[in-house]
Coordinates of C-alpha atoms in Angstrom, one line a residue:
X1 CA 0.0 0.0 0.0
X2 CA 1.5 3.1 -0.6
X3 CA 1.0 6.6 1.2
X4 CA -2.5 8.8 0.9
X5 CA -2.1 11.1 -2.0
X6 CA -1.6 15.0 -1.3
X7 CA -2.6 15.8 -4.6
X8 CA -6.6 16.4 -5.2
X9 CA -8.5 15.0 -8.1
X10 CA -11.5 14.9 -9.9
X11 CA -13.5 13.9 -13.0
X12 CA -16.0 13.2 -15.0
X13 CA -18.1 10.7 -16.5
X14 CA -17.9 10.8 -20.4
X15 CA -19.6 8.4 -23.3
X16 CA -18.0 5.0 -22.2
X17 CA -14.9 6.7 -20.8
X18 CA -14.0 9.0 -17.9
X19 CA -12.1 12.1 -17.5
X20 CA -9.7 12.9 -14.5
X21 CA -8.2 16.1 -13.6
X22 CA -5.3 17.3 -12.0
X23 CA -3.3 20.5 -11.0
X24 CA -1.0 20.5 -14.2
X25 CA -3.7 18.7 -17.1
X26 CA -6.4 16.5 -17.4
X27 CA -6.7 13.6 -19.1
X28 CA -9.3 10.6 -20.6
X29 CA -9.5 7.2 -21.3
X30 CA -12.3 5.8 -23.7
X31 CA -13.1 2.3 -24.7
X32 CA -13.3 1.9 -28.5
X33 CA -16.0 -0.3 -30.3
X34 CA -13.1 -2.8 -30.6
X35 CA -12.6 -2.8 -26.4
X36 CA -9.5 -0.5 -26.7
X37 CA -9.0 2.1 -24.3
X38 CA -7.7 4.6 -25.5
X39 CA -5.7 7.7 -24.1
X40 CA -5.9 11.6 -24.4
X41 CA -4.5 14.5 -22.8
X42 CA -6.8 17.9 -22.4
X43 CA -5.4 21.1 -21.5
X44 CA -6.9 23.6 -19.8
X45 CA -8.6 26.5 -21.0
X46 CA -6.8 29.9 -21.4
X47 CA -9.2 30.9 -18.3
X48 CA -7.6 28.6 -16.0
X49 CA -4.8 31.3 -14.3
X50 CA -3.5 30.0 -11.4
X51 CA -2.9 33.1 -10.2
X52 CA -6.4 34.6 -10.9
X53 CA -7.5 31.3 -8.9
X54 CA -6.1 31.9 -5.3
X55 CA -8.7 34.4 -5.6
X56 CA -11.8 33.8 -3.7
X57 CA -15.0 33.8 -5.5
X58 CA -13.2 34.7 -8.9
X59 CA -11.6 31.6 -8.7
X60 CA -15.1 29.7 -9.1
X61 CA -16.2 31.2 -11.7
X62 CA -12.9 30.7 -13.7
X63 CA -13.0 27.0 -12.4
X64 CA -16.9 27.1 -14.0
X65 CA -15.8 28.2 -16.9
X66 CA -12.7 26.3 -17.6
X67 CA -14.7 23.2 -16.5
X68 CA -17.4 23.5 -19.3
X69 CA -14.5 23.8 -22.2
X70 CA -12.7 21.2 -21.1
X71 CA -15.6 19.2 -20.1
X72 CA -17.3 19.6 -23.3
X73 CA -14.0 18.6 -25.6
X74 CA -13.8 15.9 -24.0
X75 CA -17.3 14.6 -24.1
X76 CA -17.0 15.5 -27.9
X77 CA -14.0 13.3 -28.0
X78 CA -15.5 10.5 -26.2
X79 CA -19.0 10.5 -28.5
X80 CA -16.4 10.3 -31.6
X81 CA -14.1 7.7 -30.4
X82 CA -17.0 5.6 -29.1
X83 CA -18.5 5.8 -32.2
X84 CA -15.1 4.3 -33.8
X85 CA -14.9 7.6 -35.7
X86 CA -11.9 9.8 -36.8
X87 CA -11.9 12.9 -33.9
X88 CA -11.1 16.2 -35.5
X89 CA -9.4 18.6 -33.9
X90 CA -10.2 21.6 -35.7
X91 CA -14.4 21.5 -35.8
X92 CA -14.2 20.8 -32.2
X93 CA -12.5 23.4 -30.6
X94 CA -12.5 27.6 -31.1
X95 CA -15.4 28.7 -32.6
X96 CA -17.4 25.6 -33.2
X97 CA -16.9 24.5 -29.2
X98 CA -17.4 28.4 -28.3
X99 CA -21.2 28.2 -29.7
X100 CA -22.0 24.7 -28.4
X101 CA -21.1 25.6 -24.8
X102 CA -22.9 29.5 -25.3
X103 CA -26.1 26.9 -26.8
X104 CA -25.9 24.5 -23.8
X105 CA -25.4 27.8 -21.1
X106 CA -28.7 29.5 -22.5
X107 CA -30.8 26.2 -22.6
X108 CA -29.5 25.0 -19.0
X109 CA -30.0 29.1 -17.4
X110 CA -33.2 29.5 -19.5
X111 CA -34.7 26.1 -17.9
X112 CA -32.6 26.2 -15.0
X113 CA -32.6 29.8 -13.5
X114 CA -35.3 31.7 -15.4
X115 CA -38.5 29.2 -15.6
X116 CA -38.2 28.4 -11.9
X117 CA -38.1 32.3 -11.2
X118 CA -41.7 33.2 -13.8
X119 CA -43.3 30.1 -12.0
X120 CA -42.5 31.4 -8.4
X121 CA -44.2 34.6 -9.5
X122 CA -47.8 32.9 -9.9
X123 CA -47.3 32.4 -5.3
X124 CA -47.7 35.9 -5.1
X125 CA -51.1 36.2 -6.4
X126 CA -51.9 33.5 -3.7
X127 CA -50.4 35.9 -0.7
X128 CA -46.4 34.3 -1.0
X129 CA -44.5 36.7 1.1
X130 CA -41.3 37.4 -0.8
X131 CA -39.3 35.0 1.4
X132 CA -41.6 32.1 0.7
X133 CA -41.6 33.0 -2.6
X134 CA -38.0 32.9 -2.8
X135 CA -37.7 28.8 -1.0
X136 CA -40.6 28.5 -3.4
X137 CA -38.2 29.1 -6.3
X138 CA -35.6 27.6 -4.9
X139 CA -37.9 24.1 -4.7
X140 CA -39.2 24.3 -8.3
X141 CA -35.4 24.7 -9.3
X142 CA -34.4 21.7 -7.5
X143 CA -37.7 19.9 -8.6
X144 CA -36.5 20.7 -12.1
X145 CA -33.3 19.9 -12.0
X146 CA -34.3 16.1 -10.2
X147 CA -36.5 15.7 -12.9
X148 CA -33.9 16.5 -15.8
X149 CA -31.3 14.1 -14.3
X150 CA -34.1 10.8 -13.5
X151 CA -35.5 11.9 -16.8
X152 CA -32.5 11.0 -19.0
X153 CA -31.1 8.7 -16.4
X154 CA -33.9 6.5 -18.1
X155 CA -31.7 5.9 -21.5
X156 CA -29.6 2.8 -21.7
X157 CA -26.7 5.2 -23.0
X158 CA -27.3 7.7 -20.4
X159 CA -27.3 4.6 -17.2
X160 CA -23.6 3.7 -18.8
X161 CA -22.7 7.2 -18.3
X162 CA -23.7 6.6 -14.4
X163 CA -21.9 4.2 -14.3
X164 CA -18.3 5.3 -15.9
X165 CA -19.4 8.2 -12.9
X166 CA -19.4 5.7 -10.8
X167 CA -16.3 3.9 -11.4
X168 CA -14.9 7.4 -11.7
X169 CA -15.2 8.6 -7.9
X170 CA -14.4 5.0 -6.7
X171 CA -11.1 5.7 -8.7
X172 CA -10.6 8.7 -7.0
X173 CA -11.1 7.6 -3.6
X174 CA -8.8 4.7 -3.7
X175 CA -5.8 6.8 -4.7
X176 CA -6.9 9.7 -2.1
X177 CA -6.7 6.4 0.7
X178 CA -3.2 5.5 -1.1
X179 CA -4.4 1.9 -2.5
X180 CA -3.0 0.6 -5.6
X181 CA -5.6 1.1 -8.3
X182 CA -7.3 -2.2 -9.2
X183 CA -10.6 -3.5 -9.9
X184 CA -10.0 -5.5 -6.3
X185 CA -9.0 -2.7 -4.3
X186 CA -11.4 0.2 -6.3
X187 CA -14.9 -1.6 -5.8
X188 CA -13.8 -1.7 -1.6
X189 CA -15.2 2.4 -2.0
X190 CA -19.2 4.0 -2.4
X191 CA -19.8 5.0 -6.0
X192 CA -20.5 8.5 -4.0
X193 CA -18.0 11.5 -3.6
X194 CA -18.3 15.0 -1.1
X195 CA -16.4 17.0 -4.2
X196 CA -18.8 15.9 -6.8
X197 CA -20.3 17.9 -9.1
X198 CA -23.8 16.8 -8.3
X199 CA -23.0 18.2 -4.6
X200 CA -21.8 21.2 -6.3
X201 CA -25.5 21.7 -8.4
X202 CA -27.4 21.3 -5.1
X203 CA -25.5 23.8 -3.4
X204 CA -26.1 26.6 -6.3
X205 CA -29.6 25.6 -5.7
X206 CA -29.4 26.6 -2.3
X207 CA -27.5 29.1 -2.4
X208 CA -29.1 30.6 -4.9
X209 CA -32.2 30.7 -2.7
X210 CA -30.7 33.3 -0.2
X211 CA -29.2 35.7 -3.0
X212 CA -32.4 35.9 -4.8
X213 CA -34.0 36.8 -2.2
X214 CA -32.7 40.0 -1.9
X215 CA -33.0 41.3 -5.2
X216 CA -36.7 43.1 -6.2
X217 CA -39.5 41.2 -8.1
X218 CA -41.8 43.4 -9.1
X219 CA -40.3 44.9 -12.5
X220 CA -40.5 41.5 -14.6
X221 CA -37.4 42.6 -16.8
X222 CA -34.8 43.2 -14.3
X223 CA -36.0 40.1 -12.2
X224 CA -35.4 37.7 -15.0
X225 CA -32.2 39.7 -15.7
X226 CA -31.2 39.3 -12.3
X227 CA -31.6 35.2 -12.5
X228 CA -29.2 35.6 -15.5
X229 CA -26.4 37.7 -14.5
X230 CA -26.0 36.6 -10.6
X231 CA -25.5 33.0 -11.9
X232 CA -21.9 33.7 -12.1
X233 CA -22.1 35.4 -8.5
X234 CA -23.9 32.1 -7.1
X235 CA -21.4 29.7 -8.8
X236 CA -18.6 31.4 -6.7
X237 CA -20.1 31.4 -3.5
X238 CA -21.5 28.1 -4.3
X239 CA -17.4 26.9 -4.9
X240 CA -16.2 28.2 -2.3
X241 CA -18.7 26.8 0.4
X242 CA -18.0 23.7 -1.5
X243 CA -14.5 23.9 -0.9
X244 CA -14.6 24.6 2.6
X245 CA -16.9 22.1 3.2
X246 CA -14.3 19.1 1.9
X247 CA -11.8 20.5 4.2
X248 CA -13.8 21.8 7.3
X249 CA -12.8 19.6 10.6
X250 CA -16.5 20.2 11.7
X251 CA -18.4 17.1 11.0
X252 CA -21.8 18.7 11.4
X253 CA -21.4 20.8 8.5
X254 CA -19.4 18.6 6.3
X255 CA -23.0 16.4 6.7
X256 CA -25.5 19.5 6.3
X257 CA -23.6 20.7 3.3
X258 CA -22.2 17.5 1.7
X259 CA -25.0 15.6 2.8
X260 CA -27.6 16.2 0.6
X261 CA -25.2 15.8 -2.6
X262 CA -24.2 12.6 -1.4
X263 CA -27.9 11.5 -1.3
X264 CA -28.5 12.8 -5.6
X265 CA -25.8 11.0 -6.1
X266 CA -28.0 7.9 -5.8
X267 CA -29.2 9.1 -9.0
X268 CA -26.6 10.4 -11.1
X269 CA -23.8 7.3 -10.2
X270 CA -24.6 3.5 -10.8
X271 CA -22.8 0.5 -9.7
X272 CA -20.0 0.4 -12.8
X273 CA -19.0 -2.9 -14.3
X274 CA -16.0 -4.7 -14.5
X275 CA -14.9 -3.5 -17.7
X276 CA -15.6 0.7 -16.7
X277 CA -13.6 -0.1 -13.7
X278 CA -10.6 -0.7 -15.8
X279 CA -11.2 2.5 -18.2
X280 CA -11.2 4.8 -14.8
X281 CA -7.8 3.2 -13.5
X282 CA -6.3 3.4 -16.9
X283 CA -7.6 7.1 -16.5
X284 CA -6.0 7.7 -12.8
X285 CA -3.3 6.5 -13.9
X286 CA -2.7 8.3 -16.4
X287 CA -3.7 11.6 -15.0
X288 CA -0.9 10.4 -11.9
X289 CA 1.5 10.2 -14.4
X290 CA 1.2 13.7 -16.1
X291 CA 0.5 15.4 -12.9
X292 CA 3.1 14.0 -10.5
X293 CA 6.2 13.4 -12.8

């Protein structure tokens, strides 16, 4: 057994591969039609400044950001190479990526952030003071967002992804314990991770509940501004509570603010075969290799 990493990692699920991240690159390991994995390294996006990051608040929305580009190149990657298709470079990055992710933004703030906020309006009429109108957004968001992930967690392509995110976090725990990555010693760990994404979602919902509330409802145009432009606002406070919540010593917190992450989890992480088990150790591996030699 060797010593508990120092080095923090994380990832994400792709079409029958995973993505790991590091401090220096990120990298992904996909399984071909023909049952090869095979290997790719992703830099970063030109907004992830490590300097610009030790800033508090900036340094989630940067982290936002740089997470969609690089999350979304690799997805794109995965979807070709699944497919047993030629990747090109070119149509997938610059421009092309640049409109997908501004696509997939206005769809997920529009649905998201701004349908939640017109249907919250409708309590007033039935004497909703503006705080319960607020939690009453706040609900329909999280109702929403539930909805999306049980909705398409129906596909058979979409339950494989579950379970590559699955197989991902298991991945990641062993390492973070110091146990040498094997099917063996991987499946020993929940499919379930505090730094997750999902946990990240559910806090933005929350959070998003107190910062509304504070911002005036009855001019129709500046209140579904305001559900646009703050998402960057609540992203940042959303990261770093997030943050501090994987490192706080106070176990009571760590549970109210990790806690119920863990518990959508259920839904967005399966139980991952044999086979996806290997492609996220081939992908911890890898990303151990470019980020700590």
């Amino acid at each position: 057994m060797s010593e508990k990493s120092q080095n923090t990692y994380g990832g994400q699920a792709l079409i029958e591969g995973v993505m790991i991240r590091g401090k220096k690159t990120a990298v992904l390991s996909v399984r071909s039609p023909e049952g090869e994995i095979i290997r790719k390294e992703v830099k970063f996006s030109r907004f992830y400044n490590p300097k610009l990051l030790k800033i508090p608040l900036i340094r989630g929305i940067l982290n936002l950001i740089d997470s969609l580009v690089v999350g979304t190149k690799a997805l794109n990657y995965s979807a070709v190479v699944a497919e047993g298709k030629d990747y090109d470079e070119k149509s997938n990055s610059g421009f092309n990526l640049g409109i997908l992710i501004l696509i997939s933004l206005t769809i997920a703030i529009g649905l998201f952030f701004v349908t939640p906020a017109l249907i919250s309006q409708l309590f007033e009429k039935i004497g909703f003071n503006k705080i319960m109108i607020s939690i009453s957004e706040g609900i329909l968001r999280l109702i929403l967002v539930i909805s999306y992930i049980y909705i398409i967690g129906l596909s058979k392509d979409i339950k494989r992804v579950f379970q590559y995110h699955g197989a991902e976090h298991m991945a990641v725990w062993a390492h973070e314990d110091g146990k040498e990555l094997t099917k063996e010693s991987i499946s020993n760990y929940t499919k379930e991770h505090p730094r997750c994404g999902t946990s990240f979602i559910l806090i933005v919902v929350m959070v998003s509940i107190i910062v509304f509330m504070f911002f005036p409802r009855e001019n129709i145009i500046l209140f579904i501004i305001s559900r646009i432009v703050l998402v960057p606002v609540i992203a940042g406070i959303s990261y770093e509570l997030l943050k501090f919540g994987s490192k706080s010593r106070f176990k009571l917190f760590k549970t109210l603010l990790n806690g119920p992450g863990i518990l959508i989890q259920k839904i967005t992480t399966r139980e991952p075969e044999d086979d996806q088990m290997d492609v996220a150790i081939d992908s911890m591996n890898y990303a151990i290799e470019l980020n700590e030699n």
